[in-house]
PDB file of C-alpha atoms in Angstrom:
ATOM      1  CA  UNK A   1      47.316 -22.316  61.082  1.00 60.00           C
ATOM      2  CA  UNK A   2      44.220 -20.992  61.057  1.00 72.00           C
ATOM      3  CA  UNK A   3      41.075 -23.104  59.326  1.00 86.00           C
ATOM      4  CA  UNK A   4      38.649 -22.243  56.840  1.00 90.00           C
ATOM      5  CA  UNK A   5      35.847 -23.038  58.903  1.00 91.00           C
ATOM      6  CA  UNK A   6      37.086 -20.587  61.629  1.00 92.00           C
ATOM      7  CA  UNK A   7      37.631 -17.529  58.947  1.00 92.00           C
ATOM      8  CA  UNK A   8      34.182 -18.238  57.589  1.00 94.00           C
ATOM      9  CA  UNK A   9      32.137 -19.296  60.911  1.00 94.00           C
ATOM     10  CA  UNK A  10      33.777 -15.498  62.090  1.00 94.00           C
ATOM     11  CA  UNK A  11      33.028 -13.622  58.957  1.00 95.00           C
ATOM     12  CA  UNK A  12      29.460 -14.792  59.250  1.00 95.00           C
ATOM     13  CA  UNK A  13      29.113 -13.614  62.402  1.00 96.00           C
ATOM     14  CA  UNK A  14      30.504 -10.285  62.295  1.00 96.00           C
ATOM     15  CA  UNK A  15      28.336  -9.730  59.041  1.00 95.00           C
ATOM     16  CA  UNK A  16      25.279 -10.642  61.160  1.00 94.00           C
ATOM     17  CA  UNK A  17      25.998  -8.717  64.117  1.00 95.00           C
ATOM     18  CA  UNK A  18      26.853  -5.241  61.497  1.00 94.00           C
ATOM     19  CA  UNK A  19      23.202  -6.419  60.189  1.00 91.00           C
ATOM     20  CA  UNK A  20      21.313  -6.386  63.125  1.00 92.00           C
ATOM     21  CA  UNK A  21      23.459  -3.264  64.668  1.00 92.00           C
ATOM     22  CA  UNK A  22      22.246  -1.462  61.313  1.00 90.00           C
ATOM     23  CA  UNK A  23      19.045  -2.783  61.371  1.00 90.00           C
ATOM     24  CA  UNK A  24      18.098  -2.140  64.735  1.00 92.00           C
ATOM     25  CA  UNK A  25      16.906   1.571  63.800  1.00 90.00           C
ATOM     26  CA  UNK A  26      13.404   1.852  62.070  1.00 90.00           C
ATOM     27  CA  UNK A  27      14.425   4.443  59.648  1.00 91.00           C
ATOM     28  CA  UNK A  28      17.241   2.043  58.342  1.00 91.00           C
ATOM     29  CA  UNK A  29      14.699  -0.752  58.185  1.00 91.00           C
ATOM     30  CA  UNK A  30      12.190   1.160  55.922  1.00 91.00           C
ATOM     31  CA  UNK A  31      15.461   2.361  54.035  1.00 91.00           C
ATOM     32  CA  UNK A  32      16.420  -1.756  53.381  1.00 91.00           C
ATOM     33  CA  UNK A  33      12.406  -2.553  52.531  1.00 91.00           C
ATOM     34  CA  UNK A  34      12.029   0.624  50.061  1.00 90.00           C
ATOM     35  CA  UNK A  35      15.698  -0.038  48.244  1.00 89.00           C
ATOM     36  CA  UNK A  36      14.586  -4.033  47.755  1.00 89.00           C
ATOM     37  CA  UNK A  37      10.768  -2.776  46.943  1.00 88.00           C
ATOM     38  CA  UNK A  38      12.982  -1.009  43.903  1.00 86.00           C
ATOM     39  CA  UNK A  39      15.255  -3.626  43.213  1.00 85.00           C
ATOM     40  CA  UNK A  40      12.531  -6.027  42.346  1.00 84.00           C
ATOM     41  CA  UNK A  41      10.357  -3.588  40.345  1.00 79.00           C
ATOM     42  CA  UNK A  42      13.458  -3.053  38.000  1.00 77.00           C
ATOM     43  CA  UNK A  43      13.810  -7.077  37.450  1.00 77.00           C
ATOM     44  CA  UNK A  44       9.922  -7.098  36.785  1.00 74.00           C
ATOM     45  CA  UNK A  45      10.507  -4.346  34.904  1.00 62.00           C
ATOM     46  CA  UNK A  46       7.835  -1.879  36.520  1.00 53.00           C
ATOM     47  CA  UNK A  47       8.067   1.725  36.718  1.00 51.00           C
ATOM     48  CA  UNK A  48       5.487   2.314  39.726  1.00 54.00           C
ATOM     49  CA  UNK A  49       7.474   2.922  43.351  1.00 54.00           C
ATOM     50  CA  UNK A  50       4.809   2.312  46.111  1.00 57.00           C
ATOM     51  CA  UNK A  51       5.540   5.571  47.927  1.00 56.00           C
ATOM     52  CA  UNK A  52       4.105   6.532  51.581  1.00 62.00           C
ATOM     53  CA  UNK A  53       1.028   8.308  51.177  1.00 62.00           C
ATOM     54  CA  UNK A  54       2.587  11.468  52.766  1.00 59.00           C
ATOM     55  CA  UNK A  55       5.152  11.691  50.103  1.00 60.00           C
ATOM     56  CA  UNK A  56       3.097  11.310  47.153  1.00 59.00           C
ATOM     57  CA  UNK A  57       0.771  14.201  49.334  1.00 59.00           C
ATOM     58  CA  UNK A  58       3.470  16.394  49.584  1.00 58.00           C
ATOM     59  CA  UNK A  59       5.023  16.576  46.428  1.00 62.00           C
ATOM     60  CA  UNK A  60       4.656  19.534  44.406  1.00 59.00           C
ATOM     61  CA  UNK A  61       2.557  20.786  47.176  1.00 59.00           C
ATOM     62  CA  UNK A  62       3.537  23.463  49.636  1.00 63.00           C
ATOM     63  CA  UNK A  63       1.341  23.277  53.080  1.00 67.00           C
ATOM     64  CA  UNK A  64       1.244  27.515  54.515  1.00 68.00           C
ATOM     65  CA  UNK A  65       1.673  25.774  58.347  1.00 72.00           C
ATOM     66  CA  UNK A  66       4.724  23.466  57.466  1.00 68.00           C
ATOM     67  CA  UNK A  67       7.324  25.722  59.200  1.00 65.00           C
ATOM     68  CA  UNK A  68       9.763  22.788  58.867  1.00 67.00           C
ATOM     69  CA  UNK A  69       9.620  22.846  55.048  1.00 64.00           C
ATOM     70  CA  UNK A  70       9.866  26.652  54.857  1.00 62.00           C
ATOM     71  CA  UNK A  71      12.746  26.270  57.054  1.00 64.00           C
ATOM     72  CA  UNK A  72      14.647  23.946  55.077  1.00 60.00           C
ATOM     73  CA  UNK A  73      14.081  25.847  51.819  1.00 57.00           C
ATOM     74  CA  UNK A  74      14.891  29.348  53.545  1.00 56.00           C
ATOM     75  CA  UNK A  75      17.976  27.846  54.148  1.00 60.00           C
ATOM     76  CA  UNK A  76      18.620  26.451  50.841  1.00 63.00           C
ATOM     77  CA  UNK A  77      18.021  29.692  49.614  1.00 69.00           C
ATOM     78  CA  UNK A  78      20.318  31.400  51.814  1.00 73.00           C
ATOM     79  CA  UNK A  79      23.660  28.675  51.014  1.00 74.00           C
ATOM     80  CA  UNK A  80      23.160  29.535  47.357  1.00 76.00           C
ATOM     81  CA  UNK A  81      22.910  33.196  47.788  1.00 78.00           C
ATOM     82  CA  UNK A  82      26.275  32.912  50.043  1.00 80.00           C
ATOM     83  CA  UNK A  83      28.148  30.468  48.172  1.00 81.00           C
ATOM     84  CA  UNK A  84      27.206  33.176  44.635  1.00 80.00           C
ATOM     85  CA  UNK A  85      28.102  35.913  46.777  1.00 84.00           C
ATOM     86  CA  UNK A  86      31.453  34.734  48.092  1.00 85.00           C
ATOM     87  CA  UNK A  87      32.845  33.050  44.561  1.00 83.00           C
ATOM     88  CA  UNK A  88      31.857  36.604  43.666  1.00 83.00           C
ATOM     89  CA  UNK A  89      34.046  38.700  46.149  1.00 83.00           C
ATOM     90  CA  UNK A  90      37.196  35.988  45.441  1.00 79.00           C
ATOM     91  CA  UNK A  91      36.753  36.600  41.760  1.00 69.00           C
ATOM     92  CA  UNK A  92      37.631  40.237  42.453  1.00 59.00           C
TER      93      UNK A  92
END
């Protein structure tokens, strides 16, 4: 029979090892740090978010040389303007 120490001592170890396998990429890092940033703010019971300055820069604000952006909302344009246009042609 297998022991409770065992069950745990191997539970905690595959929960550290999915940690630091998730962890180990910078974007999930800041992802962890922003979501606990928010998590204490709501039990303080504050409504600021400390956003990165580019974000708070960027919003509301469209930069002429940000090819990227225009990219991604060209294309958003586009899927809505195909997804109208086919419900349109099974409707008839």
């Amino acid at each position: 029979m297998v022991s409770n120490k065992l069950i745990t001592s191997t539970l905690v170890a595959t929960a550290v090892a999915a940690g630091s396998y998730y962890l180990g990429k910078e974007e999930n890092r800041e992802k962890v740090y922003h979501s606990i940033k928010r998590v204490k703010a709501r039990f303080k019971n504050e409504t600021k978010e400390d956003h990165e300055p580019y974000l708070r820069e960027k919003v509301g604000h469209s930069d002429p040389h940000d090819f990227g952006d225009h990219s991604m909302v060209g294309e958003g344009a586009v899927y809505s303007v195909n997804y109208y246009n086919k419900n349109e042609s099974n409707d008839n």
